[in-house]
JSON list of C-alpha atoms in Angstrom, two decimals:
[
{"chain": "A", "resi": 156, "resn": "MET", "atom": "CA", "xyz": [53.14, 3.15, 38.41]},
{"chain": "A", "resi": 157, "resn": "ILE", "atom": "CA", "xyz": [52.67, 4.47, 34.89]},
{"chain": "A", "resi": 158, "resn": "VAL", "atom": "CA", "xyz": [50.87, 7.78, 34.91]},
{"chain": "A", "resi": 159, "resn": "ARG", "atom": "CA", "xyz": [49.34, 9.14, 31.73]},
{"chain": "A", "resi": 160, "resn": "GLY", "atom": "CA", "xyz": [50.71, 12.56, 30.91]},
{"chain": "A", "resi": 161, "resn": "GLU", "atom": "CA", "xyz": [53.40, 14.38, 32.84]},
{"chain": "A", "resi": 162, "resn": "ASN", "atom": "CA", "xyz": [51.02, 16.96, 34.31]},
{"chain": "A", "resi": 163, "resn": "ASN", "atom": "CA", "xyz": [48.53, 14.35, 35.49]},
{"chain": "A", "resi": 164, "resn": "ILE", "atom": "CA", "xyz": [48.41, 14.55, 39.29]},
{"chain": "A", "resi": 165, "resn": "HIS", "atom": "CA", "xyz": [46.47, 11.94, 41.20]},
{"chain": "A", "resi": 166, "resn": "SER", "atom": "CA", "xyz": [45.33, 12.24, 44.75]},
{"chain": "A", "resi": 167, "resn": "GLU", "atom": "CA", "xyz": [46.87, 10.18, 47.48]},
{"chain": "A", "resi": 168, "resn": "GLN", "atom": "CA", "xyz": [43.48, 8.53, 48.01]},
{"chain": "A", "resi": 169, "resn": "GLU", "atom": "CA", "xyz": [43.33, 7.39, 44.36]},
{"chain": "A", "resi": 170, "resn": "THR", "atom": "CA", "xyz": [46.82, 5.94, 44.64]},
{"chain": "A", "resi": 171, "resn": "GLN", "atom": "CA", "xyz": [45.89, 4.14, 47.88]},
{"chain": "A", "resi": 172, "resn": "GLU", "atom": "CA", "xyz": [42.71, 2.71, 46.29]},
{"chain": "A", "resi": 173, "resn": "LEU", "atom": "CA", "xyz": [44.73, 1.41, 43.34]},
{"chain": "A", "resi": 174, "resn": "TYR", "atom": "CA", "xyz": [47.34, -0.07, 45.70]},
{"chain": "A", "resi": 175, "resn": "HIS", "atom": "CA", "xyz": [44.61, -1.75, 47.78]},
{"chain": "A", "resi": 176, "resn": "PHE", "atom": "CA", "xyz": [42.98, -3.25, 44.70]},
{"chain": "A", "resi": 177, "resn": "LEU", "atom": "CA", "xyz": [46.29, -4.47, 43.27]},
{"chain": "A", "resi": 178, "resn": "THR", "atom": "CA", "xyz": [47.19, -6.00, 46.64]},
{"chain": "A", "resi": 179, "resn": "LEU", "atom": "CA", "xyz": [43.93, -7.97, 46.64]},
{"chain": "A", "resi": 180, "resn": "VAL", "atom": "CA", "xyz": [44.59, -9.33, 43.13]},
{"chain": "A", "resi": 181, "resn": "ASP", "atom": "CA", "xyz": [48.24, -10.16, 43.88]},
{"chain": "A", "resi": 182, "resn": "GLY", "atom": "CA", "xyz": [49.51, -7.30, 41.73]},
{"chain": "A", "resi": 183, "resn": "ASN", "atom": "CA", "xyz": [47.77, -8.46, 38.56]},
{"chain": "A", "resi": 184, "resn": "TYR", "atom": "CA", "xyz": [44.36, -7.16, 37.50]},
{"chain": "A", "resi": 185, "resn": "ARG", "atom": "CA", "xyz": [43.96, -10.32, 35.41]},
{"chain": "A", "resi": 186, "resn": "ASN", "atom": "CA", "xyz": [43.19, -12.11, 38.70]},
{"chain": "A", "resi": 187, "resn": "ALA", "atom": "CA", "xyz": [39.94, -10.13, 38.97]},
{"chain": "A", "resi": 188, "resn": "ILE", "atom": "CA", "xyz": [36.54, -10.96, 37.52]},
{"chain": "A", "resi": 189, "resn": "TYR", "atom": "CA", "xyz": [35.12, -8.69, 34.86]},
{"chain": "A", "resi": 190, "resn": "ILE", "atom": "CA", "xyz": [31.59, -7.40, 35.35]},
{"chain": "A", "resi": 191, "resn": "GLU", "atom": "CA", "xyz": [29.58, -4.87, 33.43]},
{"chain": "A", "resi": 192, "resn": "CYS", "atom": "CA", "xyz": [26.80, -3.04, 35.20]},
{"chain": "A", "resi": 193, "resn": "ALA", "atom": "CA", "xyz": [23.36, -2.24, 33.80]},
{"chain": "A", "resi": 194, "resn": "ASP", "atom": "CA", "xyz": [24.63, 1.26, 32.95]},
{"chain": "A", "resi": 195, "resn": "GLY", "atom": "CA", "xyz": [27.42, -0.16, 30.75]},
{"chain": "A", "resi": 196, "resn": "GLN", "atom": "CA", "xyz": [30.31, 0.63, 33.10]},
{"chain": "A", "resi": 197, "resn": "GLY", "atom": "CA", "xyz": [33.03, -2.03, 33.28]},
{"chain": "A", "resi": 198, "resn": "TYR", "atom": "CA", "xyz": [34.33, -3.08, 36.69]},
{"chain": "A", "resi": 199, "resn": "MET", "atom": "CA", "xyz": [36.90, -5.48, 38.03]},
{"chain": "A", "resi": 200, "resn": "LEU", "atom": "CA", "xyz": [35.62, -7.52, 40.98]},
{"chain": "A", "resi": 201, "resn": "THR", "atom": "CA", "xyz": [37.60, -9.18, 43.72]},
{"chain": "A", "resi": 202, "resn": "MET", "atom": "CA", "xyz": [37.00, -9.86, 47.41]},
{"chain": "A", "resi": 203, "resn": "ASP", "atom": "CA", "xyz": [38.74, -8.67, 50.54]},
{"chain": "A", "resi": 204, "resn": "ARG", "atom": "CA", "xyz": [39.86, -10.93, 53.37]},
{"chain": "A", "resi": 205, "resn": "ASP", "atom": "CA", "xyz": [36.27, -11.02, 54.72]},
{"chain": "A", "resi": 206, "resn": "ALA", "atom": "CA", "xyz": [34.89, -12.00, 51.28]},
{"chain": "A", "resi": 207, "resn": "LYS", "atom": "CA", "xyz": [33.26, -8.58, 50.87]},
{"chain": "A", "resi": 208, "resn": "PRO", "atom": "CA", "xyz": [33.11, -7.40, 47.27]},
{"chain": "A", "resi": 209, "resn": "VAL", "atom": "CA", "xyz": [35.72, -4.92, 46.11]},
{"chain": "A", "resi": 210, "resn": "LEU", "atom": "CA", "xyz": [35.06, -3.21, 42.79]},
{"chain": "A", "resi": 211, "resn": "TYR", "atom": "CA", "xyz": [37.46, -1.18, 40.73]},
{"chain": "A", "resi": 212, "resn": "LEU", "atom": "CA", "xyz": [36.23, 0.87, 37.80]},
{"chain": "A", "resi": 213, "resn": "ILE", "atom": "CA", "xyz": [38.06, -0.05, 34.60]},
{"chain": "A", "resi": 214, "resn": "GLN", "atom": "CA", "xyz": [38.01, 3.53, 33.30]},
{"chain": "A", "resi": 215, "resn": "LYS", "atom": "CA", "xyz": [39.64, 4.72, 36.54]},
{"chain": "A", "resi": 216, "resn": "PHE", "atom": "CA", "xyz": [42.31, 2.01, 36.22]},
{"chain": "A", "resi": 217, "resn": "TYR", "atom": "CA", "xyz": [43.02, 3.25, 32.70]},
{"chain": "A", "resi": 218, "resn": "ASP", "atom": "CA", "xyz": [43.15, 6.88, 33.83]},
{"chain": "A", "resi": 219, "resn": "LEU", "atom": "CA", "xyz": [45.69, 6.04, 36.54]},
{"chain": "A", "resi": 220, "resn": "THR", "atom": "CA", "xyz": [47.87, 3.49, 34.75]},
{"chain": "A", "resi": 221, "resn": "GLY", "atom": "CA", "xyz": [47.41, 3.98, 31.02]},
{"chain": "A", "resi": 222, "resn": "GLU", "atom": "CA", "xyz": [46.52, 0.30, 30.67]},
{"chain": "A", "resi": 223, "resn": "LEU", "atom": "CA", "xyz": [43.01, -0.63, 29.56]},
{"chain": "A", "resi": 224, "resn": "PRO", "atom": "CA", "xyz": [41.98, -4.03, 30.91]},
{"chain": "A", "resi": 225, "resn": "SER", "atom": "CA", "xyz": [39.64, -6.05, 28.71]},
{"chain": "A", "resi": 226, "resn": "SER", "atom": "CA", "xyz": [37.19, -8.73, 29.77]},
{"chain": "A", "resi": 227, "resn": "ASP", "atom": "CA", "xyz": [38.97, -11.53, 27.90]},
{"chain": "A", "resi": 228, "resn": "GLU", "atom": "CA", "xyz": [42.17, -10.95, 29.91]},
{"chain": "A", "resi": 229, "resn": "MET", "atom": "CA", "xyz": [40.58, -11.53, 33.28]},
{"chain": "A", "resi": 230, "resn": "MET", "atom": "CA", "xyz": [39.94, -14.66, 35.29]},
{"chain": "A", "resi": 231, "resn": "GLY", "atom": "CA", "xyz": [36.31, -14.70, 34.25]},
{"chain": "A", "resi": 232, "resn": "THR", "atom": "CA", "xyz": [33.24, -12.70, 33.41]},
{"chain": "A", "resi": 233, "resn": "LEU", "atom": "CA", "xyz": [29.96, -12.39, 35.25]},
{"chain": "A", "resi": 234, "resn": "ASN", "atom": "CA", "xyz": [26.91, -10.56, 34.03]},
{"chain": "A", "resi": 235, "resn": "SER", "atom": "CA", "xyz": [25.22, -8.00, 36.25]},
{"chain": "A", "resi": 236, "resn": "GLN", "atom": "CA", "xyz": [22.28, -10.27, 37.06]},
{"chain": "A", "resi": 237, "resn": "THR", "atom": "CA", "xyz": [24.60, -12.98, 38.36]},
{"chain": "A", "resi": 238, "resn": "VAL", "atom": "CA", "xyz": [26.52, -10.55, 40.55]},
{"chain": "A", "resi": 239, "resn": "GLU", "atom": "CA", "xyz": [23.32, -9.05, 41.93]},
{"chain": "A", "resi": 240, "resn": "CYS", "atom": "CA", "xyz": [22.00, -12.54, 42.67]},
{"chain": "A", "resi": 241, "resn": "LEU", "atom": "CA", "xyz": [25.28, -13.59, 44.29]},
{"chain": "A", "resi": 242, "resn": "TYR", "atom": "CA", "xyz": [25.31, -10.50, 46.53]},
{"chain": "A", "resi": 243, "resn": "ARG", "atom": "CA", "xyz": [21.55, -10.31, 46.96]},
{"chain": "A", "resi": 244, "resn": "LYS", "atom": "CA", "xyz": [21.65, -10.20, 50.77]},
{"chain": "A", "resi": 245, "resn": "TRP", "atom": "CA", "xyz": [24.61, -7.81, 50.86]},
{"chain": "A", "resi": 246, "resn": "LEU", "atom": "CA", "xyz": [22.73, -5.43, 48.56]},
{"chain": "A", "resi": 247, "resn": "LEU", "atom": "CA", "xyz": [19.59, -5.72, 50.67]},
{"chain": "A", "resi": 248, "resn": "TRP", "atom": "CA", "xyz": [21.44, -4.90, 53.91]},
{"chain": "A", "resi": 249, "resn": "ASN", "atom": "CA", "xyz": [23.85, -2.27, 52.59]},
{"chain": "A", "resi": 250, "resn": "THR", "atom": "CA", "xyz": [22.16, -0.33, 49.79]},
{"chain": "A", "resi": 251, "resn": "ASP", "atom": "CA", "xyz": [19.04, 1.56, 48.89]},
{"chain": "A", "resi": 252, "resn": "SER", "atom": "CA", "xyz": [16.59, -0.96, 47.44]},
{"chain": "A", "resi": 253, "resn": "LYS", "atom": "CA", "xyz": [15.35, 1.62, 44.93]},
{"chain": "A", "resi": 254, "resn": "CYS", "atom": "CA", "xyz": [18.64, 1.80, 43.06]},
{"chain": "A", "resi": 255, "resn": "ARG", "atom": "CA", "xyz": [18.53, 0.89, 39.38]},
{"chain": "A", "resi": 256, "resn": "CYS", "atom": "CA", "xyz": [21.87, -0.89, 39.28]},
{"chain": "A", "resi": 257, "resn": "GLY", "atom": "CA", "xyz": [23.07, -2.94, 42.23]},
{"chain": "A", "resi": 258, "resn": "ILE", "atom": "CA", "xyz": [26.66, -2.95, 41.01]},
{"chain": "A", "resi": 259, "resn": "CYS", "atom": "CA", "xyz": [26.80, 0.85, 40.77]},
{"chain": "A", "resi": 260, "resn": "GLU", "atom": "CA", "xyz": [25.30, 1.06, 44.24]},
{"chain": "A", "resi": 261, "resn": "MET", "atom": "CA", "xyz": [27.89, -1.41, 45.57]},
{"chain": "A", "resi": 262, "resn": "TYR", "atom": "CA", "xyz": [30.61, 0.81, 44.14]},
{"chain": "A", "resi": 263, "resn": "ARG", "atom": "CA", "xyz": [29.07, 3.95, 45.69]},
{"chain": "A", "resi": 264, "resn": "GLN", "atom": "CA", "xyz": [28.88, 2.26, 49.10]},
{"chain": "A", "resi": 265, "resn": "GLN", "atom": "CA", "xyz": [32.50, 1.14, 48.79]},
{"chain": "A", "resi": 266, "resn": "LYS", "atom": "CA", "xyz": [33.58, 4.71, 47.97]},
{"chain": "A", "resi": 267, "resn": "LYS", "atom": "CA", "xyz": [31.69, 6.06, 51.01]},
{"chain": "A", "resi": 268, "resn": "LYS", "atom": "CA", "xyz": [33.48, 3.62, 53.32]},
{"chain": "A", "resi": 269, "resn": "GLU", "atom": "CA", "xyz": [36.88, 4.44, 51.81]},
{"chain": "A", "resi": 270, "resn": "ARG", "atom": "CA", "xyz": [36.37, 8.14, 52.44]},
{"chain": "A", "resi": 271, "resn": "ARG", "atom": "CA", "xyz": [35.57, 7.49, 56.12]},
{"chain": "A", "resi": 272, "resn": "CYS", "atom": "CA", "xyz": [38.79, 5.54, 56.70]}
]
């Protein structure tokens, strides 16, 4: 793994999250789908073995690897409305309905579950 800067220390959890994401996309982030949330954050989207959404923040990927993925490199692009429509029921059952951005809320829920494991 390429790490930006010699003094840049990443937690074991961050490394495990990156490994998990890269495993799901067969080692190539280009196999993910690019989405941008209502807040302007870029995410890479894939699914786990149960077809649950797995998001990885592009800025975090850059911070850990030094490589900045762009939307035109990925398998495809979906806008935030499409993703929220696609995962409408998942968002209803798993998130606070008052959230402004469903994608950001999906990412927060994913992070909560990762911390518990």
